[in-house]
mmCIF file of C-alpha atoms in Angstrom:
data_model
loop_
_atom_site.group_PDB
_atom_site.id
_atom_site.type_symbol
_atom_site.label_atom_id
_atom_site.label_comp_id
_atom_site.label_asym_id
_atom_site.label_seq_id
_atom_site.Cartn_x
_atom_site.Cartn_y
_atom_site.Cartn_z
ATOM 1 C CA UNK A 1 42.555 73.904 134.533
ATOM 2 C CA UNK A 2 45.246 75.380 136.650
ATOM 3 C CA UNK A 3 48.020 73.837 134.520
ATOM 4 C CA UNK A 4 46.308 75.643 131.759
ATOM 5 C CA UNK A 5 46.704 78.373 133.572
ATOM 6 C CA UNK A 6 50.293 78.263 134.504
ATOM 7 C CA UNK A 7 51.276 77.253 131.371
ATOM 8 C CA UNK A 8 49.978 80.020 129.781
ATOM 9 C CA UNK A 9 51.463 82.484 132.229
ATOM 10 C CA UNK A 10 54.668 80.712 131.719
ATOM 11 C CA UNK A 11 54.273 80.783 128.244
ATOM 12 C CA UNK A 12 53.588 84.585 127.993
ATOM 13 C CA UNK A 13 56.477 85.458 130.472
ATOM 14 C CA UNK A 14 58.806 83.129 128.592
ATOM 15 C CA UNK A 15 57.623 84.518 124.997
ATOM 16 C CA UNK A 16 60.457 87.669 124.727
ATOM 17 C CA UNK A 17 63.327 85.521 124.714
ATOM 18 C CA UNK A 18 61.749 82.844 122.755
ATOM 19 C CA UNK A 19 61.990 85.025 119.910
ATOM 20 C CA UNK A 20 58.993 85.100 117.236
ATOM 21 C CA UNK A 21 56.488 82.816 117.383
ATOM 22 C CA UNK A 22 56.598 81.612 113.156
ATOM 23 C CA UNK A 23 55.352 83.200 110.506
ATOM 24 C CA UNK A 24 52.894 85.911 110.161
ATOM 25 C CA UNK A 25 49.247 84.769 109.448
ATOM 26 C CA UNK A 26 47.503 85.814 106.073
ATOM 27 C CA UNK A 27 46.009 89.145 106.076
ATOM 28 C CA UNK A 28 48.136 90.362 108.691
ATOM 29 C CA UNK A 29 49.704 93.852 108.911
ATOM 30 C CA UNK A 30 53.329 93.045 107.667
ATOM 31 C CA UNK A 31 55.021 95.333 110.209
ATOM 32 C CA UNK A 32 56.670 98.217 108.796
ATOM 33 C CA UNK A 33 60.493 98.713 108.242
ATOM 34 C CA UNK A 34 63.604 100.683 107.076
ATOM 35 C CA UNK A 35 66.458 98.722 105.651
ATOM 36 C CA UNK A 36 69.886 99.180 104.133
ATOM 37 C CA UNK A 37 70.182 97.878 100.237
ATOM 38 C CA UNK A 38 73.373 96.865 98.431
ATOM 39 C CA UNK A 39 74.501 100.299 97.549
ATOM 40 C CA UNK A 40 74.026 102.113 101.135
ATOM 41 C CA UNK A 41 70.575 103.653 100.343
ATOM 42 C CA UNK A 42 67.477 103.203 103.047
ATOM 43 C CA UNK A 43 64.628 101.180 101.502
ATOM 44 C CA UNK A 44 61.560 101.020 103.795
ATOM 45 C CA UNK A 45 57.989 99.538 103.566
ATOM 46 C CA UNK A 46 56.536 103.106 103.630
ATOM 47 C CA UNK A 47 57.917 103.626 100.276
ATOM 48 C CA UNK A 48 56.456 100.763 99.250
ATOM 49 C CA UNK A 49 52.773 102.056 100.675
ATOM 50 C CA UNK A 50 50.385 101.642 97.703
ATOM 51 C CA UNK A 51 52.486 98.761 96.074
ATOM 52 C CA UNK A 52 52.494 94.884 96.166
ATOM 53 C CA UNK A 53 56.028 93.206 96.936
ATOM 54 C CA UNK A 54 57.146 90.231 97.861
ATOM 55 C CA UNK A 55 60.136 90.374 100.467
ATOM 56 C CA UNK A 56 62.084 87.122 100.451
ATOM 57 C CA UNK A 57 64.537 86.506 103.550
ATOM 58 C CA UNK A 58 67.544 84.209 102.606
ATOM 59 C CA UNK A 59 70.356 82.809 104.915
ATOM 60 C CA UNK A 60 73.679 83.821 103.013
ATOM 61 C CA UNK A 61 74.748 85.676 100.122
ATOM 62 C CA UNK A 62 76.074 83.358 97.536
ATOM 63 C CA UNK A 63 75.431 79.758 98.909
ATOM 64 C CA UNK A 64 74.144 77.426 96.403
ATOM 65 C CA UNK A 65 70.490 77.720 97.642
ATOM 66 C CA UNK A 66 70.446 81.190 97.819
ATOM 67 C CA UNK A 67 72.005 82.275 94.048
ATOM 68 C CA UNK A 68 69.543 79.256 92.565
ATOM 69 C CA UNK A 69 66.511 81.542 94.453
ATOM 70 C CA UNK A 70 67.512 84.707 93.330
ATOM 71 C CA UNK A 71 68.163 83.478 89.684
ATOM 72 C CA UNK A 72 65.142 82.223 89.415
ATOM 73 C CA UNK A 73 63.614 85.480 90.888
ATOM 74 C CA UNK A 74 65.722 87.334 88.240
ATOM 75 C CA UNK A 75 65.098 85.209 85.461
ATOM 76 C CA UNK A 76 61.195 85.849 85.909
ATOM 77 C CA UNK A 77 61.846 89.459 87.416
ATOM 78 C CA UNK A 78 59.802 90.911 84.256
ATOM 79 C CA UNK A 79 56.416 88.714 84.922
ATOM 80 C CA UNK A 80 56.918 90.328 88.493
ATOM 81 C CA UNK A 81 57.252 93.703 87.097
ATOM 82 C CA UNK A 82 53.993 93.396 84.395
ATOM 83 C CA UNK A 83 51.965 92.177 87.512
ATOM 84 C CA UNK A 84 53.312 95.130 89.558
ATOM 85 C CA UNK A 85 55.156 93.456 92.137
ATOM 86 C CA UNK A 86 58.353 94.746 93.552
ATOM 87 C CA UNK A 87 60.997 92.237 94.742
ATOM 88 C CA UNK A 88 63.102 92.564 97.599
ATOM 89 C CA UNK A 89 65.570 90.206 99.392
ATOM 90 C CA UNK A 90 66.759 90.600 102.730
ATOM 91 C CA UNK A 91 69.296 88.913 104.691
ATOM 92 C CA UNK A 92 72.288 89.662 107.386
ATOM 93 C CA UNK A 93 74.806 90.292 105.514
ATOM 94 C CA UNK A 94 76.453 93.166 105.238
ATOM 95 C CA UNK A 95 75.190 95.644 102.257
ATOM 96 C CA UNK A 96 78.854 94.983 100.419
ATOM 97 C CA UNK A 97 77.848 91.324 100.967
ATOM 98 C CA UNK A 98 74.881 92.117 99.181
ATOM 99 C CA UNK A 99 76.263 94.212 96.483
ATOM 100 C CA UNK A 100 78.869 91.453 95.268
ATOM 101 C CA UNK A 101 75.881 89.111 95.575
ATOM 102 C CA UNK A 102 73.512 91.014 93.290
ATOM 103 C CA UNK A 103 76.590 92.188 91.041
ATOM 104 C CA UNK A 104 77.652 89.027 90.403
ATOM 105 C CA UNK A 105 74.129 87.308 89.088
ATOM 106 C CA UNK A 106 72.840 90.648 87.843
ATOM 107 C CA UNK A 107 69.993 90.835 90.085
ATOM 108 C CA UNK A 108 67.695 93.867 89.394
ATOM 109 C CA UNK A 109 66.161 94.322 92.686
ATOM 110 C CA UNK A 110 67.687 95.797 96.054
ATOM 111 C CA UNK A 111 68.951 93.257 98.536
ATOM 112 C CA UNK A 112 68.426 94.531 102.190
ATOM 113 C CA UNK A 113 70.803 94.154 105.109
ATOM 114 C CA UNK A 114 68.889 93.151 108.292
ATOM 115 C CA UNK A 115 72.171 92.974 110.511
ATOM 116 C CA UNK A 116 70.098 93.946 113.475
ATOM 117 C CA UNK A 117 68.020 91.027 112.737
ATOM 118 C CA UNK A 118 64.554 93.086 113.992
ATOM 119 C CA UNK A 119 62.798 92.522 111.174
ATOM 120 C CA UNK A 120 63.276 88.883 110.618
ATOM 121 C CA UNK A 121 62.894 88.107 114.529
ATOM 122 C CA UNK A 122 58.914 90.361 114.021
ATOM 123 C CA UNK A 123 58.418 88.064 111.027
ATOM 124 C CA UNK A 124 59.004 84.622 112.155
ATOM 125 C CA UNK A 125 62.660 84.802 110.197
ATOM 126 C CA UNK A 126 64.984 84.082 113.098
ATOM 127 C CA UNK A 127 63.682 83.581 116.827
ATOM 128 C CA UNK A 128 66.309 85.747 118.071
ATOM 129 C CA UNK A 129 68.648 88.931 117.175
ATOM 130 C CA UNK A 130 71.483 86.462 117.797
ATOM 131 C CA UNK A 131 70.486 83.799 115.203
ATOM 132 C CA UNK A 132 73.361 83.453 112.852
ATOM 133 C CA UNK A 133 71.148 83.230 109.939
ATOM 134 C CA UNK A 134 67.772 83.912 108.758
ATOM 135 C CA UNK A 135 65.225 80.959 107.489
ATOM 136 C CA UNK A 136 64.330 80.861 104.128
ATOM 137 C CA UNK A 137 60.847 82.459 104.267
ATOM 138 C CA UNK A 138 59.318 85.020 102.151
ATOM 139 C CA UNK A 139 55.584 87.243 102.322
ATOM 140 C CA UNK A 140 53.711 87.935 99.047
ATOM 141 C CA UNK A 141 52.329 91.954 100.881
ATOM 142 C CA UNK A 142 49.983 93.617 99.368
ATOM 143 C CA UNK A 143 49.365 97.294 98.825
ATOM 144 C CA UNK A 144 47.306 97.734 101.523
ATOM 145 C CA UNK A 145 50.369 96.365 103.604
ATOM 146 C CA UNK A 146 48.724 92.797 104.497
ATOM 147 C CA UNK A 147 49.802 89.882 104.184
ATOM 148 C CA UNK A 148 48.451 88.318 101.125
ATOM 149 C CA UNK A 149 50.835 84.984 101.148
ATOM 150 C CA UNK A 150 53.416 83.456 102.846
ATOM 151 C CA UNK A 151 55.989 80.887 101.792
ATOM 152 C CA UNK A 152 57.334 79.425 105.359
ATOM 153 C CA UNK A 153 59.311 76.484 103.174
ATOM 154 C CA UNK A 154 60.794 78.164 99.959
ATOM 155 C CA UNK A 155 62.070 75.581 97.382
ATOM 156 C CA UNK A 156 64.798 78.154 96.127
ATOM 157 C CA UNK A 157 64.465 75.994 92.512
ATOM 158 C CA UNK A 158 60.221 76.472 92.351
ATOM 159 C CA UNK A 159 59.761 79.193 94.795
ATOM 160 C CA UNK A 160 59.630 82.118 91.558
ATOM 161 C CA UNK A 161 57.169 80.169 89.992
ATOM 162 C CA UNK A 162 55.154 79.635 93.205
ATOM 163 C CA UNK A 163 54.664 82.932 93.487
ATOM 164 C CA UNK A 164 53.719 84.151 90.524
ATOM 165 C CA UNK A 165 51.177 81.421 89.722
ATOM 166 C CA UNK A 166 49.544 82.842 93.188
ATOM 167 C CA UNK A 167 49.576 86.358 91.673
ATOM 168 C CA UNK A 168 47.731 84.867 88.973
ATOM 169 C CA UNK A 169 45.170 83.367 90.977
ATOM 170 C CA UNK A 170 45.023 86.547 93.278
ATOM 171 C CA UNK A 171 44.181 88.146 90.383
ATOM 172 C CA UNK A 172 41.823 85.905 88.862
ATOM 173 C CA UNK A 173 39.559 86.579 92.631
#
């Protein structure tokens, strides 16, 4: 019992600099936000109020994984839009990373810079603001601002597909 006891104390004074503790739970409030996209403009989650999205975090503009994920999200970007879901990526790179990137495979939704890494550290992204890159992770939010999925192990070739057959079954409930 007192091992319990200081391990839980130790725990709880060790859990700032241990960064976030995963991924957000289902039905959780996805915290709210205000992000850079690709051409300079501030894209936040309160402008989103009212709407379901799914926010997809990705490591690097450009590597392989990455451009197969957001092709597929591009290629199937119209289902998204007919079931009223907005899609937005975020990562750390800079927002010219990010335009090239989404200039370069056409994509037709904003990709976010998260340079300060806050975001993906309250999400379960990266466990700290120095992280180099952020995990592959994504939330399917709905438009009451919950958490109505998460994806904490993305296959960038399936992970379109994924999502939208959950959309489907949300809205089958």
């Amino acid at each position: 019992m007192r091992w319990a006891r200081l391990s839980l104390v130790f725990l709880s004074a060790m859990a700032p600099l241990l960064g976030a503790a995963g991924p957000l739970p289902e039905g959780s409030v996805f915290p709210a936000w205000e992000l850079v996209d690709q051409f300079g403009r501030k894209v936040s989650s309160k402008e989103l109020a009212g709407k379901t999205y799914l926010i997809w975090f990705y490591p690097k503009a450009g590597t392989p994984g990455c451009t197969k994920e957001g092709c597929e999200l591009r290629d199937n970007f119209e289902e998204f839009k007919k079931l009223g879901v907005q899609v937005v990526g975020v990562s750390f790179d800079t927002p010219e990373e990010n335009a090239a990137f989404a200039a370069r495979h056409r994509f037709p939704f904003p990709l976010l810079s998260d340079s300060r890494r806050e975001l993906a550290v309250k999400v379960g992204a990266a466990d700290t603001p120095e992280q180099g890159y952020p995990r592959r992770i994504s939330y399917l939010v709905g438009a009451d601002g919950r958490v109505l999925k998460v994806y904490p192990q993305v296959n960038p070739e399936r992970h379109a597909r994924e999502v939208l057959a959950d959309l489907h079954a949300l809205a089958g409930k």
